[in-house]
Backbone as a chain_set.jsonl record, in Angstrom:
{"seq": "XXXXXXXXXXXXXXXXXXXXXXXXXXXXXXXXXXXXXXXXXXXXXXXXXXXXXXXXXXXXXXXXXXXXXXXXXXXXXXXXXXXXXXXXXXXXXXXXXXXXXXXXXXXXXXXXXXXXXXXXXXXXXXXXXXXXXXXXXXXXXXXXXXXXXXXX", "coords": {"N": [[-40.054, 24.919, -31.779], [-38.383, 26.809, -30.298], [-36.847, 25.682, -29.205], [-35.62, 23.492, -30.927], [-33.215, 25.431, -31.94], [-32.12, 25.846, -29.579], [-31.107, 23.797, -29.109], [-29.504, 23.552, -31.673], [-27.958, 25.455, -31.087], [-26.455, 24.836, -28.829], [-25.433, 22.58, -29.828], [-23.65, 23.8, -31.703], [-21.854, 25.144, -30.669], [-19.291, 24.388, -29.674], [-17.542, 23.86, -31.923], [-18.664, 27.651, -33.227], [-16.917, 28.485, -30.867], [-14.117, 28.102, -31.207], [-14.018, 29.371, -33.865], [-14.317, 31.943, -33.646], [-12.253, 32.284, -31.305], [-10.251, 32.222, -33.307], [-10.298, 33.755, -34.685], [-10.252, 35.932, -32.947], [-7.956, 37.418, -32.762], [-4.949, 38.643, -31.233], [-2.117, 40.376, -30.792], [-0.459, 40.252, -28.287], [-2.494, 39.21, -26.606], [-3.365, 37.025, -28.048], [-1.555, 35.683, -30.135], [-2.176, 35.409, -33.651], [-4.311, 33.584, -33.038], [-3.772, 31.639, -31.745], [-5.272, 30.855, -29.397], [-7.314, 29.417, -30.089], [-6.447, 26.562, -29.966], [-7.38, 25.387, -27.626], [-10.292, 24.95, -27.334], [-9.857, 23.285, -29.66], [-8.12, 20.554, -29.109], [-9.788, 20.274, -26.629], [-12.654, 18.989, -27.493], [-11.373, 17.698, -29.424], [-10.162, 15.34, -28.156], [-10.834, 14.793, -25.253], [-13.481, 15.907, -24.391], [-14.919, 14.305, -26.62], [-16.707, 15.622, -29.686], [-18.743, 15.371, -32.509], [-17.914, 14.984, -35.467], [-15.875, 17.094, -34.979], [-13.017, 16.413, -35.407], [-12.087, 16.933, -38.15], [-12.781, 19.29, -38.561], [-11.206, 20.567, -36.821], [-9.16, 20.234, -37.792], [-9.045, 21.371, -39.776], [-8.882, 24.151, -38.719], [-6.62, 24.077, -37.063], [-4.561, 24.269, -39.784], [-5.181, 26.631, -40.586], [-4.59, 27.866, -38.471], [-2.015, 27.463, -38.272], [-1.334, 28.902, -40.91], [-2.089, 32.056, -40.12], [0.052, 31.907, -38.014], [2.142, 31.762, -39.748], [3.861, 29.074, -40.134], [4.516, 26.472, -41.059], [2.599, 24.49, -41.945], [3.122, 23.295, -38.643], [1.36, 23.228, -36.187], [-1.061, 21.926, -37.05], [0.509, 19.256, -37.84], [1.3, 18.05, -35.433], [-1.311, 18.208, -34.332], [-2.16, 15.989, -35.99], [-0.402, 14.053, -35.164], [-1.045, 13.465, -31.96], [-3.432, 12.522, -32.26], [-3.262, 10.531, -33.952], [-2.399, 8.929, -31.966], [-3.758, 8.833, -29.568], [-5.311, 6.989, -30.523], [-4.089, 4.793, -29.462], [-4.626, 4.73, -26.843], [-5.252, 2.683, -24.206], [-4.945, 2.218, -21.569], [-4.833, 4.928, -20.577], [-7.444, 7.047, -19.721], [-8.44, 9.791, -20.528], [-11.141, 11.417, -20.739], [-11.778, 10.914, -18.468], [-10.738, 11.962, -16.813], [-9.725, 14.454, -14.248], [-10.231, 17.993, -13.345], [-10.841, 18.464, -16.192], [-9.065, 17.159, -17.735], [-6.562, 18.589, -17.747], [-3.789, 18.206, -17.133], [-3.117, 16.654, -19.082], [-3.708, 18.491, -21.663], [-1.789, 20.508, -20.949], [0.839, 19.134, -21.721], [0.519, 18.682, -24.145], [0.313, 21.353, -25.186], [2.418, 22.085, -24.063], [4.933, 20.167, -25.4], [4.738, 20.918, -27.955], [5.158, 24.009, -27.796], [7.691, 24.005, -26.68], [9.0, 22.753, -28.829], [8.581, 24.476, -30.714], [9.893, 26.764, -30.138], [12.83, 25.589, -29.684], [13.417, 25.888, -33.014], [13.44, 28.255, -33.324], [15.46, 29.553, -31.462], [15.977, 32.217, -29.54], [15.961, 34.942, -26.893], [13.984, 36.574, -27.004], [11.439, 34.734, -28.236], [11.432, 32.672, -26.498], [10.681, 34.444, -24.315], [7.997, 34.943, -24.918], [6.905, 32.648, -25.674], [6.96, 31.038, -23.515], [4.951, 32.718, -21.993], [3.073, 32.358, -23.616], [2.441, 30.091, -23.254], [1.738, 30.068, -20.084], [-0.262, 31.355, -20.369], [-2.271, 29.981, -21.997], [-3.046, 27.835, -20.324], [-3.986, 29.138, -18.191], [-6.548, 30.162, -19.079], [-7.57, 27.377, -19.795], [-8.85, 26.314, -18.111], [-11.179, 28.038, -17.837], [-12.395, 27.944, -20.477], [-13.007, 25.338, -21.511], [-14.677, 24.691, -19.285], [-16.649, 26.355, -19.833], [-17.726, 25.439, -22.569], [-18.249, 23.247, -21.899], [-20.123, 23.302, -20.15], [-22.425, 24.712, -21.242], [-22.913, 22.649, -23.581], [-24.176, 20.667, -22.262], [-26.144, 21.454, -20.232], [-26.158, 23.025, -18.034]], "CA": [[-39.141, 25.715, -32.584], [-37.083, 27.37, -29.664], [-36.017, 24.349, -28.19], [-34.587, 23.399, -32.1], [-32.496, 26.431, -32.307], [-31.305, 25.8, -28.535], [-30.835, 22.336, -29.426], [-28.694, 24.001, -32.395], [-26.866, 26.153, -31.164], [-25.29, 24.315, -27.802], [-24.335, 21.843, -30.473], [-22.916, 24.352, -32.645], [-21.116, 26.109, -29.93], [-17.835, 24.212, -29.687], [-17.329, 24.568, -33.838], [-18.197, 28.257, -32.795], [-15.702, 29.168, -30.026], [-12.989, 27.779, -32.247], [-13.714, 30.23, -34.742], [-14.203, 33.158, -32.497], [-11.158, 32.248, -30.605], [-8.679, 31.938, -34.22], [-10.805, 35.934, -35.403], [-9.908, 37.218, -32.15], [-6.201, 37.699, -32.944], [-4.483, 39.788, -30.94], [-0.706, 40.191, -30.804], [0.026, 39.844, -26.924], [-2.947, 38.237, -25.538], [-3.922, 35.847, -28.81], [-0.989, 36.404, -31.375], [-2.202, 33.867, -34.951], [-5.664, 33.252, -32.961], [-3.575, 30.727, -31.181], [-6.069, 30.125, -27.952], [-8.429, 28.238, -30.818], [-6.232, 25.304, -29.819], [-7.762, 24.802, -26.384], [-11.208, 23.761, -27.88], [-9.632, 22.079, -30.626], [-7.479, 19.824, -28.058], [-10.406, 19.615, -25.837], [-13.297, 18.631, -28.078], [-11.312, 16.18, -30.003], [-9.33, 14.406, -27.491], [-11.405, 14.993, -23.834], [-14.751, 15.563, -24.624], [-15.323, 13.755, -28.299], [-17.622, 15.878, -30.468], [-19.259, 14.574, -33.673], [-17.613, 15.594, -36.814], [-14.52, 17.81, -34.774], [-11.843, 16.413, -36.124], [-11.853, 17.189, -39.544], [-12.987, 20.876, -37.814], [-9.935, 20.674, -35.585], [-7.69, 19.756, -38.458], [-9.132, 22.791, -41.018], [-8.488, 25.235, -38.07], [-5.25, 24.367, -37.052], [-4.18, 24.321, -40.55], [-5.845, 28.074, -40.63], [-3.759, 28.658, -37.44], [-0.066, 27.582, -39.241], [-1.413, 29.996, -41.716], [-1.897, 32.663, -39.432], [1.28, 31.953, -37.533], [3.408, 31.359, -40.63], [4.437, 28.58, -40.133], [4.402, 25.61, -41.976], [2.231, 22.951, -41.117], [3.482, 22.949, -37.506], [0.534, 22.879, -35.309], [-1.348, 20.597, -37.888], [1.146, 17.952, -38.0], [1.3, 18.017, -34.125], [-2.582, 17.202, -33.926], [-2.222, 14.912, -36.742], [0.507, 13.127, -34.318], [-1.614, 13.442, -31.001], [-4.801, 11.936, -33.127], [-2.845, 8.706, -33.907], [-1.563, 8.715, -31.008], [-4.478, 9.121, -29.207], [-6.493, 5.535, -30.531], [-3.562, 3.847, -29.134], [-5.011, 4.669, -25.765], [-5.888, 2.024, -23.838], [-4.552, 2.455, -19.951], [-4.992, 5.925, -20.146], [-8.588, 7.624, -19.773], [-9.034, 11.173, -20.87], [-12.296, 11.789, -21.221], [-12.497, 11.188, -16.998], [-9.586, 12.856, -15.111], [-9.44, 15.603, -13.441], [-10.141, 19.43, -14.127], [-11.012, 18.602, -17.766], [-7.282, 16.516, -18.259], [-5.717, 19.737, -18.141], [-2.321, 17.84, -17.553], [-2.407, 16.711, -20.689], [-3.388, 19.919, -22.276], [-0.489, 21.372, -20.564], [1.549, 17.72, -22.184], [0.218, 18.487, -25.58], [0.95, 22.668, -25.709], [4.159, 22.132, -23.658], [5.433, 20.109, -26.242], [4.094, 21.848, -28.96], [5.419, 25.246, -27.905], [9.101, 23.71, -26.689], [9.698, 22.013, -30.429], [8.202, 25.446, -31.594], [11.241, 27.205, -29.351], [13.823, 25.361, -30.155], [13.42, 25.977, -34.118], [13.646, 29.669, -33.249], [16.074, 30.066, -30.38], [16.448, 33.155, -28.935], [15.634, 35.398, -25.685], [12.541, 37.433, -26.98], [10.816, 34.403, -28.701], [11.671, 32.264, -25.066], [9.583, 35.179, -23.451], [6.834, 34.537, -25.985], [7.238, 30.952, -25.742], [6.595, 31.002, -21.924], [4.024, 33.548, -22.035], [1.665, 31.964, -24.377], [2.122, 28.949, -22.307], [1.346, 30.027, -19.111], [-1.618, 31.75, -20.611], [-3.185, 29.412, -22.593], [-3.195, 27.219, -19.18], [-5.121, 29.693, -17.518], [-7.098, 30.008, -20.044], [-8.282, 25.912, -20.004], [-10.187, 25.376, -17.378], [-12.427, 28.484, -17.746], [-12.969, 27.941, -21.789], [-13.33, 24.328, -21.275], [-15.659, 24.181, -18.207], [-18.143, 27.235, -20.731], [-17.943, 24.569, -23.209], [-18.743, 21.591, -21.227], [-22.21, 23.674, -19.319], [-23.057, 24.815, -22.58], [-23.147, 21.534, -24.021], [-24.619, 19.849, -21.165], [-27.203, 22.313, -20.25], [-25.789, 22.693, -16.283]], "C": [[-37.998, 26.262, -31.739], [-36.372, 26.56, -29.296], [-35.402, 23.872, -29.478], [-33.53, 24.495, -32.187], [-31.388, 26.546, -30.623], [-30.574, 24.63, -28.322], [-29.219, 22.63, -30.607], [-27.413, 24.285, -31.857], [-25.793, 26.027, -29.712], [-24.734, 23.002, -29.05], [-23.403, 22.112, -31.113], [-21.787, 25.478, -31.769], [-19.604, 25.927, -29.457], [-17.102, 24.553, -31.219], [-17.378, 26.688, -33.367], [-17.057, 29.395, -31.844], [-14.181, 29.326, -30.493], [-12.681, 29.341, -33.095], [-13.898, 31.118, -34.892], [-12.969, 33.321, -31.778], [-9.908, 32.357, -31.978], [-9.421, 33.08, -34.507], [-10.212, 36.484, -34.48], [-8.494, 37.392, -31.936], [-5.78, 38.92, -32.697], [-3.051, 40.078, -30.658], [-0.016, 39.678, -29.721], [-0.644, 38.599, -26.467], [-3.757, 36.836, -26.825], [-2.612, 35.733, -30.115], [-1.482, 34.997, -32.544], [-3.516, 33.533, -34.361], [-5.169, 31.761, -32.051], [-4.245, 30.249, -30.053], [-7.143, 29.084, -28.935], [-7.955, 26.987, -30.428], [-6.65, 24.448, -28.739], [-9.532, 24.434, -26.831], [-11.103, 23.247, -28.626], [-9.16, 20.946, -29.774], [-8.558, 19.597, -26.982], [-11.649, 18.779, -26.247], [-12.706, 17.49, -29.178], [-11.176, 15.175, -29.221], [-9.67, 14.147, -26.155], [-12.404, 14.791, -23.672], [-15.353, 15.327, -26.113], [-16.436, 14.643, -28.721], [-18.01, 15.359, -31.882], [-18.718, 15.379, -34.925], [-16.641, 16.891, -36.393], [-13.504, 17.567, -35.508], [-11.242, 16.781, -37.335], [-11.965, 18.581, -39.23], [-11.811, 21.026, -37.55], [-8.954, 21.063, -36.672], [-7.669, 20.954, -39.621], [-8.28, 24.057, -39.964], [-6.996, 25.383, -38.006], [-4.303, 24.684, -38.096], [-4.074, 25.907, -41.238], [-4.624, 28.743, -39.524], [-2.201, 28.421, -37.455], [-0.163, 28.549, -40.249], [-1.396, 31.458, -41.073], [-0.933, 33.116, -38.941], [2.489, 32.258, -38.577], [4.377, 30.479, -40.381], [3.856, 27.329, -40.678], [4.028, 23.824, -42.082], [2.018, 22.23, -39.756], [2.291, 22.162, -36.582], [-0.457, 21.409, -35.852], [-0.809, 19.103, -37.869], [0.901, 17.482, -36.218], [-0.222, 17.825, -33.552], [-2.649, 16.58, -34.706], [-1.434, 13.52, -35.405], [-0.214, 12.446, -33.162], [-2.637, 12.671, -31.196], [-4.795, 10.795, -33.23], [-2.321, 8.321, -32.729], [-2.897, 8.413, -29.969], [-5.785, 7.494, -29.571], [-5.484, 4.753, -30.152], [-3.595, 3.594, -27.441], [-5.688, 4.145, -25.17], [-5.979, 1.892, -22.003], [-4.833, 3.446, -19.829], [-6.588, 6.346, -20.796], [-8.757, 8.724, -20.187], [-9.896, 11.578, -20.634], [-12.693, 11.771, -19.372], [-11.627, 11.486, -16.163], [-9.864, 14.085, -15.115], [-9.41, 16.752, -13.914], [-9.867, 19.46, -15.847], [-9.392, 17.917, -18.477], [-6.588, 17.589, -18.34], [-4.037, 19.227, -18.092], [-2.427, 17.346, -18.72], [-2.649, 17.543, -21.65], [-2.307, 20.409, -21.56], [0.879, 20.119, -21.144], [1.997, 18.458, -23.391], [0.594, 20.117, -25.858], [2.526, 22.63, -25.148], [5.066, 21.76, -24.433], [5.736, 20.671, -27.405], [5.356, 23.039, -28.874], [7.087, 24.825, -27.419], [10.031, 23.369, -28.639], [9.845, 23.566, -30.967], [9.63, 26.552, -31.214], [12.877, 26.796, -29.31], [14.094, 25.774, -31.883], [14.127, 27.474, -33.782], [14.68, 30.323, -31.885], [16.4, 31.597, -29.921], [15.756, 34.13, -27.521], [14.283, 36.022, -25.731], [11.868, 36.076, -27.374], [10.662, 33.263, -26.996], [10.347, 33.032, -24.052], [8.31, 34.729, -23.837], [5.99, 33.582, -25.968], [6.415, 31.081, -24.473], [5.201, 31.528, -21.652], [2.816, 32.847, -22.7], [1.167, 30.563, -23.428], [1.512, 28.679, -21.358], [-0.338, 30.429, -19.19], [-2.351, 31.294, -20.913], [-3.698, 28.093, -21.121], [-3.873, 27.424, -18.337], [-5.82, 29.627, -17.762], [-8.107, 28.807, -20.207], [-9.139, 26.057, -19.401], [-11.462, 26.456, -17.475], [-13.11, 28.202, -19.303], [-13.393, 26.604, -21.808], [-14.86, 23.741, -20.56], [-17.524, 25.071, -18.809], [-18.377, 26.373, -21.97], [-18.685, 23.459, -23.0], [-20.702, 22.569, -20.987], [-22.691, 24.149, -21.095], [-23.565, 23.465, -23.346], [-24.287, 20.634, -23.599], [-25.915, 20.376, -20.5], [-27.013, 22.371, -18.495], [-26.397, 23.882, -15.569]], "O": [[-36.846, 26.269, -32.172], [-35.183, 26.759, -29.049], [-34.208, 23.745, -29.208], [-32.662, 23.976, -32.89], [-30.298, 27.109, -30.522], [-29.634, 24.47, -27.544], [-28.136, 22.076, -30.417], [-26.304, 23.765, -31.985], [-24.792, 26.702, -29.47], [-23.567, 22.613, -28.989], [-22.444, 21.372, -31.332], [-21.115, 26.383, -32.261], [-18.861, 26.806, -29.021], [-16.253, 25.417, -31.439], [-16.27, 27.194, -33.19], [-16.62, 30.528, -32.051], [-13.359, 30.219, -30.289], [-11.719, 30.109, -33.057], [-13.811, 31.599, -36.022], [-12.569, 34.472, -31.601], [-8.735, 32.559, -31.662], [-8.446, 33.815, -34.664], [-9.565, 37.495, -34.751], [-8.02, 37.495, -30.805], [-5.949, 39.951, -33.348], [-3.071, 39.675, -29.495], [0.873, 38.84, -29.871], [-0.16, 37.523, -26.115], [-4.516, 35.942, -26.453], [-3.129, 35.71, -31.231], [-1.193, 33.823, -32.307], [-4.195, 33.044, -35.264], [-6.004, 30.917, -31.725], [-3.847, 29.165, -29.629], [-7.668, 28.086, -28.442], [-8.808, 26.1, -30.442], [-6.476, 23.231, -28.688], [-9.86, 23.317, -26.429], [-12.016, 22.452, -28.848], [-10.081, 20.133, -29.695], [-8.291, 18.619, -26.283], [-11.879, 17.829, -25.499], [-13.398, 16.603, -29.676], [-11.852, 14.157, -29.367], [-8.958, 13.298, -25.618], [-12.766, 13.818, -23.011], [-16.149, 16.1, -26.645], [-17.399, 14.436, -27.983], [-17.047, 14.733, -32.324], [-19.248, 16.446, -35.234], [-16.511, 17.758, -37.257], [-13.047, 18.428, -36.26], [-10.029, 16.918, -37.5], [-11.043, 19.217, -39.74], [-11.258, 21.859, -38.269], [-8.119, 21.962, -36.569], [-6.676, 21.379, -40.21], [-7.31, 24.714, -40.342], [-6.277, 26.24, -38.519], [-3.275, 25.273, -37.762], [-3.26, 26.31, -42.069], [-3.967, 29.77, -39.689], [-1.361, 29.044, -36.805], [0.886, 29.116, -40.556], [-0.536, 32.164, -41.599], [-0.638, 34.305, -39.059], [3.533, 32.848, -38.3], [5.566, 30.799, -40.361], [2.629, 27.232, -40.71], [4.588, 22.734, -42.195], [1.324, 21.247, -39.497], [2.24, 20.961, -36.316], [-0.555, 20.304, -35.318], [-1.474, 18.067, -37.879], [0.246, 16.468, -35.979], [-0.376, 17.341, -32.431], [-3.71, 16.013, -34.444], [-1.916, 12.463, -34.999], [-0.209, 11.217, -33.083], [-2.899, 11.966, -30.221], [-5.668, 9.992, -32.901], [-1.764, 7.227, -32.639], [-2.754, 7.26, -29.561], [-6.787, 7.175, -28.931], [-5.786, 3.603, -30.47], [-2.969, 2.734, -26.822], [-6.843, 4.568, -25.14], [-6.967, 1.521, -21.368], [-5.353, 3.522, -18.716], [-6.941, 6.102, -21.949], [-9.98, 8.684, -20.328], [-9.639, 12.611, -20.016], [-13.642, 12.42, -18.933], [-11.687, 11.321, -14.945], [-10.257, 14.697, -16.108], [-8.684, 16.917, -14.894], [-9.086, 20.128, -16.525], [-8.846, 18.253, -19.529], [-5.773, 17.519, -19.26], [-3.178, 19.719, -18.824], [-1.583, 17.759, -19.515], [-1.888, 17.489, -22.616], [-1.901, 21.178, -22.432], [2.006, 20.485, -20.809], [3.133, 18.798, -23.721], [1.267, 20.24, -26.881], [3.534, 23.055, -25.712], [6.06, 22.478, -24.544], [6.879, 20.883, -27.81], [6.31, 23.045, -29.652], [7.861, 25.585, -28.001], [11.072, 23.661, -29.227], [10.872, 23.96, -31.519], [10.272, 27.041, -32.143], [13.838, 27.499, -28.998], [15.29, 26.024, -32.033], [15.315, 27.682, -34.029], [14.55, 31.474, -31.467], [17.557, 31.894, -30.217], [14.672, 33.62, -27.24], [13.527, 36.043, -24.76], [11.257, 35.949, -26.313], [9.54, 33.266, -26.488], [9.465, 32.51, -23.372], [7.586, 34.137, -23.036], [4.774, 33.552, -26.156], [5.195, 31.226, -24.537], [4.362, 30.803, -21.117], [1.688, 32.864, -22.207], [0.06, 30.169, -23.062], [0.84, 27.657, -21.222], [-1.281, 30.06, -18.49], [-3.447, 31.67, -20.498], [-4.82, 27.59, -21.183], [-4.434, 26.574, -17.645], [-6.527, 28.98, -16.989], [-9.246, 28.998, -20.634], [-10.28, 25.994, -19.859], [-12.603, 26.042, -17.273], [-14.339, 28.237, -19.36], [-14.536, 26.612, -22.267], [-15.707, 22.924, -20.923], [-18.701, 24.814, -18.561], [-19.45, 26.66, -22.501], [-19.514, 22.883, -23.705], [-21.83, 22.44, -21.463], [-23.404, 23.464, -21.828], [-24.755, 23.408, -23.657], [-25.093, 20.037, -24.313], [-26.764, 19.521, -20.248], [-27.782, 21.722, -17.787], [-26.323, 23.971, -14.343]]}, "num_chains": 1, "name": "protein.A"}
């Protein structure tokens, strides 16, 4: 019985963090619940989980709602998604510090498109800020994902 419920709940713990990480909305250091995107982006596209994507794709859709904005992030893992089975030279799932260059690819873009729409000097700060943070951010939410999973 314990070993079912531990069995559970490291499987259920990337779906969790998600939706712990888009509640804990905080204006500076989460504004919209936006850090949910670093286990959405790592559990679809790094370390494959079973039945994420359609997860991935409710959240983010939760986290343009949040943001107010309209579709954005959504369409932008819709893009990454197709984009993403056309990968045949490139590995993911085995470089380096969890692929964090291409999490830093995939929000860099992201948050530049999102910066140009809105040009100006405070949203720039914003812009930058969430960036640098959510970067920090990877490798420790990533690497409590992975041992969790993995049982390390």
């Amino acid at each position: 019985m314990k070993e079912n419920i531990v069995k559970f709940l490291r499987a259920a713990f990337p779906f969790l963090s998600v939706v712990f990480l888009w509640r804990l909305s905080l204006p500076f250091w989460n504004p919209g619940g936006v850090l949910a995107i670093i286990p959405i982006f790592y559990c679809t596209f790094i370390n494959p989980t079973k039945w994420f994507m359609p997860f991935g794709l409710l959240f983010c859709f939760l986290l343009d709602y949040n943001l107010g904005s309209l579709c954005y992030w959504t369409a932008i893992y819709c893009l990454c998604y197709a984009l993403n089975g056309f990968q045949s030279f490139i590995d993911f799932e085995h470089r380096d510090l969890n692929s964090i260059d291409m999490f830093i690819a995939y929000i860099g873009i992201g948050l530049f498109f999102f910066e140009i729409t809105h040009l100006n000097w405070t949203v720039l700060g914003r812009t930058l800020w969430i960036f640098i943070w959510m970067t920090i951010l990877y490798l420790p939410i990533t690497r409590l994902i992975n041992g969790v999973q993995h049982d390390r």
